[in-house]
């Protein structure tokens, strides 16, 4: 699993640079999409007798995706709200990240347990494959949703009612 968890050490600086250059939204969406592709690829190749070399591309893709997501995600959340709302946005982002992680582990663990187990390599793969496909689907959906995050200009623009108040005063 080291290529998956180690890739952020290599790619995160590039993700920060890209985020500053082109904006966080496309970087986060690309990261989530790569993570989904990596999980799907891993589900497609995993088997009781699969070599490590066959698994390596999926681990690398997922690791690159993870780095592209985590590096600019917090900055993207903070830049998508007005300064007065940043405390709430930061708290909501952290809470959702924690709840999402716990829920993801619980759901995918339940899928694994219902479809497979630890009795043999075959039963382990039987449980892992559907969990990976579900994980890939959820992350792919998150990639699509990431494209809906408002840009800095959209978030900074006052609401029509606020503009009207400004004009009156």
mmCIF file of N, CA and C in Angstrom, residues 19-159:
data_model
loop_
_atom_site.group_PDB
_atom_site.id
_atom_site.type_symbol
_atom_site.label_atom_id
_atom_site.label_comp_id
_atom_site.label_asym_id
_atom_site.label_seq_id
_atom_site.Cartn_x
_atom_site.Cartn_y
_atom_site.Cartn_z
ATOM 1 N N UNK A 19 -3.126 24.174 -8.047
ATOM 2 C CA UNK A 19 -4.273 24.831 -7.439
ATOM 3 C C UNK A 19 -4.120 26.348 -7.491
ATOM 4 N N UNK A 20 -2.903 26.830 -7.202
ATOM 5 C CA UNK A 20 -2.655 28.271 -7.286
ATOM 6 C C UNK A 20 -2.748 28.770 -8.724
ATOM 7 N N UNK A 21 -2.329 27.952 -9.660
ATOM 8 C CA UNK A 21 -2.269 28.341 -11.074
ATOM 9 C C UNK A 21 -3.634 28.310 -11.760
ATOM 10 N N UNK A 22 -4.372 27.203 -11.589
ATOM 11 C CA UNK A 22 -5.627 27.033 -12.338
ATOM 12 C C UNK A 22 -6.862 27.005 -11.450
ATOM 13 N N UNK A 23 -6.676 27.042 -10.146
ATOM 14 C CA UNK A 23 -7.803 27.001 -9.219
ATOM 15 C C UNK A 23 -7.966 25.627 -8.603
ATOM 16 N N UNK A 24 -8.541 25.591 -7.428
ATOM 17 C CA UNK A 24 -8.674 24.341 -6.689
ATOM 18 C C UNK A 24 -9.724 23.398 -7.226
ATOM 19 N N UNK A 25 -10.786 23.951 -7.802
ATOM 20 C CA UNK A 25 -11.889 23.107 -8.248
ATOM 21 C C UNK A 25 -11.456 22.045 -9.262
ATOM 22 N N UNK A 26 -10.750 22.397 -10.342
ATOM 23 C CA UNK A 26 -10.355 21.346 -11.282
ATOM 24 C C UNK A 26 -9.328 20.382 -10.712
ATOM 25 N N UNK A 27 -8.488 20.857 -9.820
ATOM 26 C CA UNK A 27 -7.480 19.975 -9.214
ATOM 27 C C UNK A 27 -8.157 18.961 -8.296
ATOM 28 N N UNK A 28 -9.081 19.428 -7.469
ATOM 29 C CA UNK A 28 -9.820 18.531 -6.571
ATOM 30 C C UNK A 28 -10.647 17.532 -7.381
ATOM 31 N N UNK A 29 -11.334 17.997 -8.407
ATOM 32 C CA UNK A 29 -12.150 17.100 -9.237
ATOM 33 C C UNK A 29 -11.272 16.068 -9.936
ATOM 34 N N UNK A 30 -10.124 16.497 -10.455
ATOM 35 C CA UNK A 30 -9.203 15.551 -11.102
ATOM 36 C C UNK A 30 -8.668 14.535 -10.095
ATOM 37 N N UNK A 31 -8.365 15.000 -8.890
ATOM 38 C CA UNK A 31 -7.885 14.087 -7.854
ATOM 39 C C UNK A 31 -8.917 13.040 -7.496
ATOM 40 N N UNK A 32 -10.148 13.461 -7.327
ATOM 41 C CA UNK A 32 -11.212 12.508 -7.015
ATOM 42 C C UNK A 32 -11.445 11.551 -8.175
ATOM 43 N N UNK A 33 -11.389 12.068 -9.401
ATOM 44 C CA UNK A 33 -11.566 11.204 -10.572
ATOM 45 C C UNK A 33 -10.439 10.165 -10.660
ATOM 46 N N UNK A 34 -9.201 10.591 -10.430
ATOM 47 C CA UNK A 34 -8.086 9.633 -10.446
ATOM 48 C C UNK A 34 -8.221 8.602 -9.331
ATOM 49 N N UNK A 35 -8.677 9.041 -8.173
ATOM 50 C CA UNK A 35 -8.900 8.108 -7.067
ATOM 51 C C UNK A 35 -9.961 7.082 -7.461
ATOM 52 N N UNK A 36 -11.040 7.520 -8.102
ATOM 53 C CA UNK A 36 -12.092 6.599 -8.538
ATOM 54 C C UNK A 36 -11.565 5.623 -9.587
ATOM 55 N N UNK A 37 -10.793 6.128 -10.540
ATOM 56 C CA UNK A 37 -10.214 5.252 -11.563
ATOM 57 C C UNK A 37 -9.266 4.246 -10.916
ATOM 58 N N UNK A 38 -8.459 4.703 -9.979
ATOM 59 C CA UNK A 38 -7.535 3.803 -9.293
ATOM 60 C C UNK A 38 -8.263 2.707 -8.525
ATOM 61 N N UNK A 39 -9.324 3.069 -7.818
ATOM 62 C CA UNK A 39 -10.103 2.066 -7.081
ATOM 63 C C UNK A 39 -10.765 1.078 -8.029
ATOM 64 N N UNK A 40 -11.323 1.600 -9.118
ATOM 65 C CA UNK A 40 -11.940 0.718 -10.111
ATOM 66 C C UNK A 40 -10.918 -0.208 -10.762
ATOM 67 N N UNK A 41 -9.762 0.326 -11.077
ATOM 68 C CA UNK A 41 -8.700 -0.480 -11.673
ATOM 69 C C UNK A 41 -8.253 -1.567 -10.688
ATOM 70 N N UNK A 42 -8.141 -1.189 -9.422
ATOM 71 C CA UNK A 42 -7.749 -2.155 -8.394
ATOM 72 C C UNK A 42 -8.797 -3.265 -8.284
ATOM 73 N N UNK A 43 -10.067 -2.899 -8.324
ATOM 74 C CA UNK A 43 -11.142 -3.902 -8.264
ATOM 75 C C UNK A 43 -11.075 -4.836 -9.464
ATOM 76 N N UNK A 44 -10.677 -4.296 -10.621
ATOM 77 C CA UNK A 44 -10.628 -5.106 -11.837
ATOM 78 C C UNK A 44 -9.451 -6.082 -11.857
ATOM 79 N N UNK A 45 -8.342 -5.717 -11.214
ATOM 80 C CA UNK A 45 -7.147 -6.578 -11.305
ATOM 81 C C UNK A 45 -6.943 -7.491 -10.102
ATOM 82 N N UNK A 46 -7.554 -7.149 -8.975
ATOM 83 C CA UNK A 46 -7.255 -7.913 -7.757
ATOM 84 C C UNK A 46 -7.769 -9.348 -7.885
ATOM 85 N N UNK A 47 -6.988 -10.254 -7.390
ATOM 86 C CA UNK A 47 -7.340 -11.662 -7.376
ATOM 87 C C UNK A 47 -6.458 -12.380 -6.372
ATOM 88 N N UNK A 48 -6.807 -13.598 -6.027
ATOM 89 C CA UNK A 48 -6.024 -14.328 -5.023
ATOM 90 C C UNK A 48 -4.562 -14.534 -5.429
ATOM 91 N N UNK A 49 -4.296 -14.577 -6.723
ATOM 92 C CA UNK A 49 -2.932 -14.860 -7.171
ATOM 93 C C UNK A 49 -2.321 -13.716 -7.982
ATOM 94 N N UNK A 50 -2.889 -12.510 -7.888
ATOM 95 C CA UNK A 50 -2.388 -11.381 -8.667
ATOM 96 C C UNK A 50 -1.036 -10.930 -8.113
ATOM 97 N N UNK A 51 -0.144 -10.556 -9.014
ATOM 98 C CA UNK A 51 1.182 -10.097 -8.597
ATOM 99 C C UNK A 51 1.120 -8.660 -8.095
ATOM 100 N N UNK A 52 2.139 -8.304 -7.335
ATOM 101 C CA UNK A 52 2.233 -6.933 -6.843
ATOM 102 C C UNK A 52 2.385 -5.962 -8.009
ATOM 103 N N UNK A 53 3.137 -6.353 -9.026
ATOM 104 C CA UNK A 53 3.348 -5.496 -10.195
ATOM 105 C C UNK A 53 2.025 -5.173 -10.895
ATOM 106 N N UNK A 54 1.099 -6.103 -10.904
ATOM 107 C CA UNK A 54 -0.205 -5.857 -11.533
ATOM 108 C C UNK A 54 -1.048 -4.888 -10.700
ATOM 109 N N UNK A 55 -0.835 -4.861 -9.390
ATOM 110 C CA UNK A 55 -1.576 -3.968 -8.502
ATOM 111 C C UNK A 55 -0.986 -2.559 -8.461
ATOM 112 N N UNK A 56 0.283 -2.444 -8.769
ATOM 113 C CA UNK A 56 1.013 -1.186 -8.614
ATOM 114 C C UNK A 56 0.395 0.004 -9.360
ATOM 115 N N UNK A 57 -0.012 -0.130 -10.623
ATOM 116 C CA UNK A 57 -0.613 1.036 -11.294
ATOM 117 C C UNK A 57 -1.857 1.573 -10.573
ATOM 118 N N UNK A 58 -2.691 0.693 -10.058
ATOM 119 C CA UNK A 58 -3.892 1.134 -9.334
ATOM 120 C C UNK A 58 -3.509 1.881 -8.062
ATOM 121 N N UNK A 59 -2.502 1.388 -7.373
ATOM 122 C CA UNK A 59 -2.054 2.049 -6.149
ATOM 123 C C UNK A 59 -1.463 3.426 -6.451
ATOM 124 N N UNK A 60 -0.700 3.520 -7.513
ATOM 125 C CA UNK A 60 -0.102 4.801 -7.891
ATOM 126 C C UNK A 60 -1.174 5.796 -8.317
ATOM 127 N N UNK A 61 -2.108 5.366 -9.157
ATOM 128 C CA UNK A 61 -3.207 6.259 -9.576
ATOM 129 C C UNK A 61 -4.002 6.761 -8.375
ATOM 130 N N UNK A 62 -4.332 5.854 -7.465
ATOM 131 C CA UNK A 62 -5.095 6.248 -6.277
ATOM 132 C C UNK A 62 -4.298 7.211 -5.409
ATOM 133 N N UNK A 63 -3.006 6.986 -5.297
ATOM 134 C CA UNK A 63 -2.155 7.876 -4.506
ATOM 135 C C UNK A 63 -2.044 9.261 -5.113
ATOM 136 N N UNK A 64 -1.912 9.330 -6.431
ATOM 137 C CA UNK A 64 -1.876 10.627 -7.105
ATOM 138 C C UNK A 64 -3.214 11.342 -6.902
ATOM 139 N N UNK A 65 -4.301 10.608 -7.041
ATOM 140 C CA UNK A 65 -5.622 11.196 -6.827
ATOM 141 C C UNK A 65 -5.788 11.723 -5.414
ATOM 142 N N UNK A 66 -5.313 10.957 -4.447
ATOM 143 C CA UNK A 66 -5.416 11.383 -3.054
ATOM 144 C C UNK A 66 -4.634 12.682 -2.834
ATOM 145 N N UNK A 67 -3.437 12.769 -3.419
ATOM 146 C CA UNK A 67 -2.621 13.974 -3.267
ATOM 147 C C UNK A 67 -3.268 15.180 -3.926
ATOM 148 N N UNK A 68 -3.837 14.979 -5.100
ATOM 149 C CA UNK A 68 -4.481 16.093 -5.796
ATOM 150 C C UNK A 68 -5.732 16.566 -5.065
ATOM 151 N N UNK A 69 -6.356 15.673 -4.314
ATOM 152 C CA UNK A 69 -7.544 16.068 -3.558
ATOM 153 C C UNK A 69 -7.171 16.773 -2.249
ATOM 154 N N UNK A 70 -6.382 16.110 -1.414
ATOM 155 C CA UNK A 70 -6.143 16.615 -0.061
ATOM 156 C C UNK A 70 -5.364 17.921 -0.023
ATOM 157 N N UNK A 71 -4.416 18.111 -0.929
ATOM 158 C CA UNK A 71 -3.615 19.330 -0.871
ATOM 159 C C UNK A 71 -4.469 20.596 -1.025
ATOM 160 N N UNK A 72 -5.322 20.710 -2.052
ATOM 161 C CA UNK A 72 -6.073 21.962 -2.201
ATOM 162 C C UNK A 72 -7.486 21.954 -1.612
ATOM 163 N N UNK A 73 -7.956 20.854 -1.050
ATOM 164 C CA UNK A 73 -9.364 20.777 -0.633
ATOM 165 C C UNK A 73 -9.728 21.812 0.432
ATOM 166 N N UNK A 74 -8.925 21.919 1.477
ATOM 167 C CA UNK A 74 -9.255 22.873 2.546
ATOM 168 C C UNK A 74 -9.218 24.303 2.027
ATOM 169 N N UNK A 75 -8.230 24.609 1.210
ATOM 170 C CA UNK A 75 -8.137 25.952 0.638
ATOM 171 C C UNK A 75 -9.341 26.253 -0.248
ATOM 172 N N UNK A 76 -9.768 25.262 -1.002
ATOM 173 C CA UNK A 76 -10.926 25.436 -1.882
ATOM 174 C C UNK A 76 -12.185 25.726 -1.072
ATOM 175 N N UNK A 77 -12.378 24.988 0.005
ATOM 176 C CA UNK A 77 -13.554 25.211 0.857
ATOM 177 C C UNK A 77 -13.522 26.626 1.429
ATOM 178 N N UNK A 78 -12.367 27.023 1.933
ATOM 179 C CA UNK A 78 -12.267 28.338 2.564
ATOM 180 C C UNK A 78 -12.452 29.476 1.553
ATOM 181 N N UNK A 79 -11.988 29.275 0.323
ATOM 182 C CA UNK A 79 -12.106 30.341 -0.673
ATOM 183 C C UNK A 79 -13.491 30.406 -1.315
ATOM 184 N N UNK A 80 -14.325 29.412 -1.047
ATOM 185 C CA UNK A 80 -15.645 29.400 -1.682
ATOM 186 C C UNK A 80 -16.721 30.073 -0.827
ATOM 187 N N UNK A 81 -16.333 30.612 0.322
ATOM 188 C CA UNK A 81 -17.293 31.300 1.194
ATOM 189 C C UNK A 81 -16.778 32.696 1.531
ATOM 190 N N UNK A 82 -17.675 33.525 2.011
ATOM 191 C CA UNK A 82 -17.292 34.872 2.445
ATOM 192 C C UNK A 82 -16.422 34.769 3.701
ATOM 193 N N UNK A 83 -15.566 35.752 3.936
ATOM 194 C CA UNK A 83 -14.692 35.704 5.118
ATOM 195 C C UNK A 83 -15.452 35.506 6.429
ATOM 196 N N UNK A 84 -16.623 36.088 6.551
ATOM 197 C CA UNK A 84 -17.403 35.948 7.784
ATOM 198 C C UNK A 84 -17.900 34.516 7.996
ATOM 199 N N UNK A 85 -17.936 33.716 6.928
ATOM 200 C CA UNK A 85 -18.442 32.346 7.018
ATOM 201 C C UNK A 85 -17.330 31.303 7.081
ATOM 202 N N UNK A 86 -16.062 31.725 7.093
ATOM 203 C CA UNK A 86 -14.963 30.777 7.020
ATOM 204 C C UNK A 86 -14.850 29.877 8.244
ATOM 205 N N UNK A 87 -15.184 30.367 9.409
ATOM 206 C CA UNK A 87 -15.150 29.522 10.604
ATOM 207 C C UNK A 87 -16.155 28.383 10.506
ATOM 208 N N UNK A 88 -17.349 28.706 10.061
ATOM 209 C CA UNK A 88 -18.388 27.688 9.883
ATOM 210 C C UNK A 88 -17.972 26.705 8.789
ATOM 211 N N UNK A 89 -17.433 27.230 7.690
ATOM 212 C CA UNK A 89 -17.016 26.370 6.580
ATOM 213 C C UNK A 89 -15.897 25.420 7.009
ATOM 214 N N UNK A 90 -14.946 25.930 7.766
ATOM 215 C CA UNK A 90 -13.842 25.085 8.230
ATOM 216 C C UNK A 90 -14.350 23.991 9.161
ATOM 217 N N UNK A 91 -15.214 24.352 10.083
ATOM 218 C CA UNK A 91 -15.783 23.357 10.994
ATOM 219 C C UNK A 91 -16.618 22.318 10.262
ATOM 220 N N UNK A 92 -17.432 22.768 9.329
ATOM 221 C CA UNK A 92 -18.253 21.828 8.553
ATOM 222 C C UNK A 92 -17.371 20.911 7.718
ATOM 223 N N UNK A 93 -16.332 21.462 7.098
ATOM 224 C CA UNK A 93 -15.421 20.656 6.292
ATOM 225 C C UNK A 93 -14.755 19.574 7.143
ATOM 226 N N UNK A 94 -14.250 19.949 8.304
ATOM 227 C CA UNK A 94 -13.599 18.971 9.181
ATOM 228 C C UNK A 94 -14.582 17.917 9.683
ATOM 229 N N UNK A 95 -15.770 18.357 10.069
ATOM 230 C CA UNK A 95 -16.772 17.412 10.559
ATOM 231 C C UNK A 95 -17.193 16.440 9.466
ATOM 232 N N UNK A 96 -17.428 16.956 8.263
ATOM 233 C CA UNK A 96 -17.834 16.084 7.151
ATOM 234 C C UNK A 96 -16.715 15.111 6.777
ATOM 235 N N UNK A 97 -15.467 15.569 6.830
ATOM 236 C CA UNK A 97 -14.344 14.683 6.520
ATOM 237 C C UNK A 97 -14.281 13.531 7.528
ATOM 238 N N UNK A 98 -14.443 13.836 8.793
ATOM 239 C CA UNK A 98 -14.400 12.801 9.833
ATOM 240 C C UNK A 98 -15.585 11.845 9.733
ATOM 241 N N UNK A 99 -16.777 12.403 9.579
ATOM 242 C CA UNK A 99 -17.978 11.567 9.460
ATOM 243 C C UNK A 99 -17.907 10.732 8.179
ATOM 244 N N UNK A 100 -17.471 11.348 7.095
ATOM 245 C CA UNK A 100 -17.339 10.619 5.831
ATOM 246 C C UNK A 100 -16.370 9.470 5.929
ATOM 247 N N UNK A 101 -15.240 9.691 6.586
ATOM 248 C CA UNK A 101 -14.269 8.609 6.764
ATOM 249 C C UNK A 101 -14.841 7.473 7.596
ATOM 250 N N UNK A 102 -15.475 7.816 8.696
ATOM 251 C CA UNK A 102 -16.058 6.781 9.555
ATOM 252 C C UNK A 102 -17.190 6.044 8.849
ATOM 253 N N UNK A 103 -18.033 6.782 8.150
ATOM 254 C CA UNK A 103 -19.141 6.164 7.430
ATOM 255 C C UNK A 103 -18.623 5.288 6.288
ATOM 256 N N UNK A 104 -17.613 5.773 5.579
ATOM 257 C CA UNK A 104 -17.027 4.989 4.498
ATOM 258 C C UNK A 104 -16.448 3.674 4.993
ATOM 259 N N UNK A 105 -15.728 3.729 6.099
ATOM 260 C CA UNK A 105 -15.164 2.513 6.671
ATOM 261 C C UNK A 105 -16.276 1.557 7.099
ATOM 262 N N UNK A 106 -17.301 2.104 7.728
ATOM 263 C CA UNK A 106 -18.407 1.256 8.194
ATOM 264 C C UNK A 106 -19.146 0.604 7.030
ATOM 265 N N UNK A 107 -19.485 1.395 6.021
ATOM 266 C CA UNK A 107 -20.253 0.860 4.888
ATOM 267 C C UNK A 107 -19.419 -0.133 4.090
ATOM 268 N N UNK A 108 -18.205 0.253 3.737
ATOM 269 C CA UNK A 108 -17.372 -0.657 2.942
ATOM 270 C C UNK A 108 -16.969 -1.886 3.746
ATOM 271 N N UNK A 109 -16.784 -1.729 5.047
ATOM 272 C CA UNK A 109 -16.519 -2.887 5.904
ATOM 273 C C UNK A 109 -17.709 -3.835 5.944
ATOM 274 N N UNK A 110 -18.914 -3.262 5.981
ATOM 275 C CA UNK A 110 -20.125 -4.097 5.965
ATOM 276 C C UNK A 110 -20.273 -4.820 4.630
ATOM 277 N N UNK A 111 -19.963 -4.130 3.547
ATOM 278 C CA UNK A 111 -20.019 -4.773 2.226
ATOM 279 C C UNK A 111 -19.011 -5.921 2.186
ATOM 280 N N UNK A 112 -17.805 -5.657 2.642
ATOM 281 C CA UNK A 112 -16.781 -6.708 2.673
ATOM 282 C C UNK A 112 -17.257 -7.903 3.494
ATOM 283 N N UNK A 113 -17.774 -7.637 4.682
ATOM 284 C CA UNK A 113 -18.194 -8.723 5.578
ATOM 285 C C UNK A 113 -19.372 -9.512 5.012
ATOM 286 N N UNK A 114 -20.263 -8.834 4.292
ATOM 287 C CA UNK A 114 -21.434 -9.536 3.761
ATOM 288 C C UNK A 114 -21.111 -10.352 2.517
ATOM 289 N N UNK A 115 -20.057 -9.991 1.816
ATOM 290 C CA UNK A 115 -19.719 -10.661 0.563
ATOM 291 C C UNK A 115 -18.498 -11.564 0.651
ATOM 292 N N UNK A 116 -17.706 -11.423 1.698
ATOM 293 C CA UNK A 116 -16.471 -12.194 1.785
ATOM 294 C C UNK A 116 -16.040 -12.356 3.224
ATOM 295 N N UNK A 117 -14.748 -12.509 3.413
ATOM 296 C CA UNK A 117 -14.211 -12.682 4.752
ATOM 297 C C UNK A 117 -12.726 -12.978 4.696
ATOM 298 N N UNK A 118 -12.217 -13.474 5.813
ATOM 299 C CA UNK A 118 -10.786 -13.740 5.948
ATOM 300 C C UNK A 118 -10.456 -15.226 5.903
ATOM 301 N N UNK A 119 -11.412 -16.061 5.561
ATOM 302 C CA UNK A 119 -11.202 -17.509 5.595
ATOM 303 C C UNK A 119 -10.145 -17.969 4.600
ATOM 304 N N UNK A 120 -10.118 -17.355 3.424
ATOM 305 C CA UNK A 120 -9.161 -17.751 2.386
ATOM 306 C C UNK A 120 -8.903 -16.542 1.492
ATOM 307 N N UNK A 121 -7.937 -16.688 0.606
ATOM 308 C CA UNK A 121 -7.656 -15.608 -0.345
ATOM 309 C C UNK A 121 -8.873 -15.356 -1.236
ATOM 310 N N UNK A 122 -9.559 -16.412 -1.623
ATOM 311 C CA UNK A 122 -10.751 -16.257 -2.474
ATOM 312 C C UNK A 122 -11.855 -15.483 -1.772
ATOM 313 N N UNK A 123 -12.139 -15.810 -0.520
ATOM 314 C CA UNK A 123 -13.207 -15.091 0.193
ATOM 315 C C UNK A 123 -12.797 -13.652 0.484
ATOM 316 N N UNK A 124 -11.497 -13.420 0.692
ATOM 317 C CA UNK A 124 -11.023 -12.057 0.898
ATOM 318 C C UNK A 124 -11.281 -11.213 -0.361
ATOM 319 N N UNK A 125 -10.942 -11.753 -1.515
ATOM 320 C CA UNK A 125 -11.177 -11.042 -2.777
ATOM 321 C C UNK A 125 -12.673 -10.893 -3.039
ATOM 322 N N UNK A 126 -13.453 -11.912 -2.698
ATOM 323 C CA UNK A 126 -14.910 -11.837 -2.877
ATOM 324 C C UNK A 126 -15.516 -10.659 -2.121
ATOM 325 N N UNK A 127 -14.972 -10.328 -0.970
ATOM 326 C CA UNK A 127 -15.466 -9.184 -0.210
ATOM 327 C C UNK A 127 -14.843 -7.871 -0.631
ATOM 328 N N UNK A 128 -13.581 -7.914 -1.052
ATOM 329 C CA UNK A 128 -12.870 -6.690 -1.404
ATOM 330 C C UNK A 128 -13.370 -6.079 -2.711
ATOM 331 N N UNK A 129 -13.627 -6.893 -3.699
ATOM 332 C CA UNK A 129 -14.012 -6.373 -5.016
ATOM 333 C C UNK A 129 -15.285 -5.525 -4.966
ATOM 334 N N UNK A 130 -16.388 -5.988 -4.382
ATOM 335 C CA UNK A 130 -17.570 -5.110 -4.361
ATOM 336 C C UNK A 130 -17.351 -3.853 -3.513
ATOM 337 N N UNK A 131 -16.581 -3.967 -2.442
ATOM 338 C CA UNK A 131 -16.290 -2.782 -1.634
ATOM 339 C C UNK A 131 -15.500 -1.762 -2.447
ATOM 340 N N UNK A 132 -14.546 -2.228 -3.232
ATOM 341 C CA UNK A 132 -13.776 -1.315 -4.086
ATOM 342 C C UNK A 132 -14.648 -0.655 -5.140
ATOM 343 N N UNK A 133 -15.549 -1.424 -5.757
ATOM 344 C CA UNK A 133 -16.429 -0.842 -6.775
ATOM 345 C C UNK A 133 -17.360 0.208 -6.171
ATOM 346 N N UNK A 134 -17.876 -0.057 -5.002
ATOM 347 C CA UNK A 134 -18.747 0.927 -4.348
ATOM 348 C C UNK A 134 -17.948 2.169 -3.990
ATOM 349 N N UNK A 135 -16.749 1.970 -3.447
ATOM 350 C CA UNK A 135 -15.881 3.102 -3.145
ATOM 351 C C UNK A 135 -15.569 3.920 -4.388
ATOM 352 N N UNK A 136 -15.274 3.251 -5.491
ATOM 353 C CA UNK A 136 -14.984 3.947 -6.748
ATOM 354 C C UNK A 136 -16.197 4.760 -7.206
ATOM 355 N N UNK A 137 -17.381 4.193 -7.077
ATOM 356 C CA UNK A 137 -18.594 4.908 -7.475
ATOM 357 C C UNK A 137 -18.847 6.141 -6.634
ATOM 358 N N UNK A 138 -18.661 6.021 -5.338
ATOM 359 C CA UNK A 138 -18.884 7.161 -4.447
ATOM 360 C C UNK A 138 -17.871 8.266 -4.730
ATOM 361 N N UNK A 139 -16.618 7.894 -4.933
ATOM 362 C CA UNK A 139 -15.591 8.901 -5.208
ATOM 363 C C UNK A 139 -15.814 9.535 -6.582
ATOM 364 N N UNK A 140 -16.277 8.774 -7.564
ATOM 365 C CA UNK A 140 -16.601 9.338 -8.874
ATOM 366 C C UNK A 140 -17.741 10.353 -8.752
ATOM 367 N N UNK A 141 -18.736 10.029 -7.950
ATOM 368 C CA UNK A 141 -19.826 10.978 -7.700
ATOM 369 C C UNK A 141 -19.294 12.246 -7.034
ATOM 370 N N UNK A 142 -18.383 12.080 -6.088
ATOM 371 C CA UNK A 142 -17.775 13.240 -5.427
ATOM 372 C C UNK A 142 -17.008 14.103 -6.426
ATOM 373 N N UNK A 143 -16.359 13.481 -7.414
ATOM 374 C CA UNK A 143 -15.645 14.238 -8.448
ATOM 375 C C UNK A 143 -16.619 15.111 -9.230
ATOM 376 N N UNK A 144 -17.767 14.559 -9.563
ATOM 377 C CA UNK A 144 -18.779 15.332 -10.293
ATOM 378 C C UNK A 144 -19.311 16.476 -9.430
ATOM 379 N N UNK A 145 -19.550 16.206 -8.159
ATOM 380 C CA UNK A 145 -20.054 17.236 -7.247
ATOM 381 C C UNK A 145 -19.013 18.336 -7.045
ATOM 382 N N UNK A 146 -17.727 17.962 -7.045
ATOM 383 C CA UNK A 146 -16.662 18.951 -6.860
ATOM 384 C C UNK A 146 -16.686 20.012 -7.952
ATOM 385 N N UNK A 147 -17.142 19.639 -9.121
ATOM 386 C CA UNK A 147 -17.229 20.613 -10.207
ATOM 387 C C UNK A 147 -18.318 21.655 -9.962
ATOM 388 N N UNK A 148 -19.214 21.383 -9.008
ATOM 389 C CA UNK A 148 -20.293 22.321 -8.689
ATOM 390 C C UNK A 148 -19.911 23.319 -7.600
ATOM 391 N N UNK A 149 -18.718 23.163 -7.014
ATOM 392 C CA UNK A 149 -18.280 24.079 -5.960
ATOM 393 C C UNK A 149 -18.177 25.476 -6.563
ATOM 394 N N UNK A 150 -18.764 26.476 -5.904
ATOM 395 C CA UNK A 150 -18.721 27.821 -6.480
ATOM 396 C C UNK A 150 -17.287 28.345 -6.564
ATOM 397 N N UNK A 151 -17.038 29.137 -7.596
ATOM 398 C CA UNK A 151 -15.715 29.748 -7.712
ATOM 399 C C UNK A 151 -15.623 30.897 -6.722
ATOM 400 N N UNK A 152 -14.427 31.430 -6.568
ATOM 401 C CA UNK A 152 -14.198 32.523 -5.624
ATOM 402 C C UNK A 152 -15.093 33.715 -5.964
ATOM 403 N N UNK A 153 -15.230 34.027 -7.242
ATOM 404 C CA UNK A 153 -16.057 35.164 -7.647
ATOM 405 C C UNK A 153 -17.521 34.933 -7.297
ATOM 406 N N UNK A 154 -18.027 33.703 -7.524
ATOM 407 C CA UNK A 154 -19.428 33.410 -7.227
ATOM 408 C C UNK A 154 -19.694 33.497 -5.728
ATOM 409 N N UNK A 155 -18.748 33.018 -4.920
ATOM 410 C CA UNK A 155 -18.937 33.037 -3.472
ATOM 411 C C UNK A 155 -18.819 34.450 -2.920
ATOM 412 N N UNK A 156 -17.970 35.272 -3.532
ATOM 413 C CA UNK A 156 -17.743 36.616 -3.018
ATOM 414 C C UNK A 156 -18.849 37.593 -3.413
ATOM 415 N N UNK A 157 -19.598 37.278 -4.436
ATOM 416 C CA UNK A 157 -20.659 38.186 -4.879
ATOM 417 C C UNK A 157 -21.774 38.231 -3.845
ATOM 418 N N UNK A 158 -22.188 39.421 -3.450
ATOM 419 C CA UNK A 158 -23.260 39.492 -2.463
ATOM 420 C C UNK A 158 -24.582 38.999 -3.042
ATOM 421 N N UNK A 159 -25.393 38.462 -2.196
ATOM 422 C CA UNK A 159 -26.721 37.999 -2.607
ATOM 423 C C UNK A 159 -27.554 39.204 -3.040
#
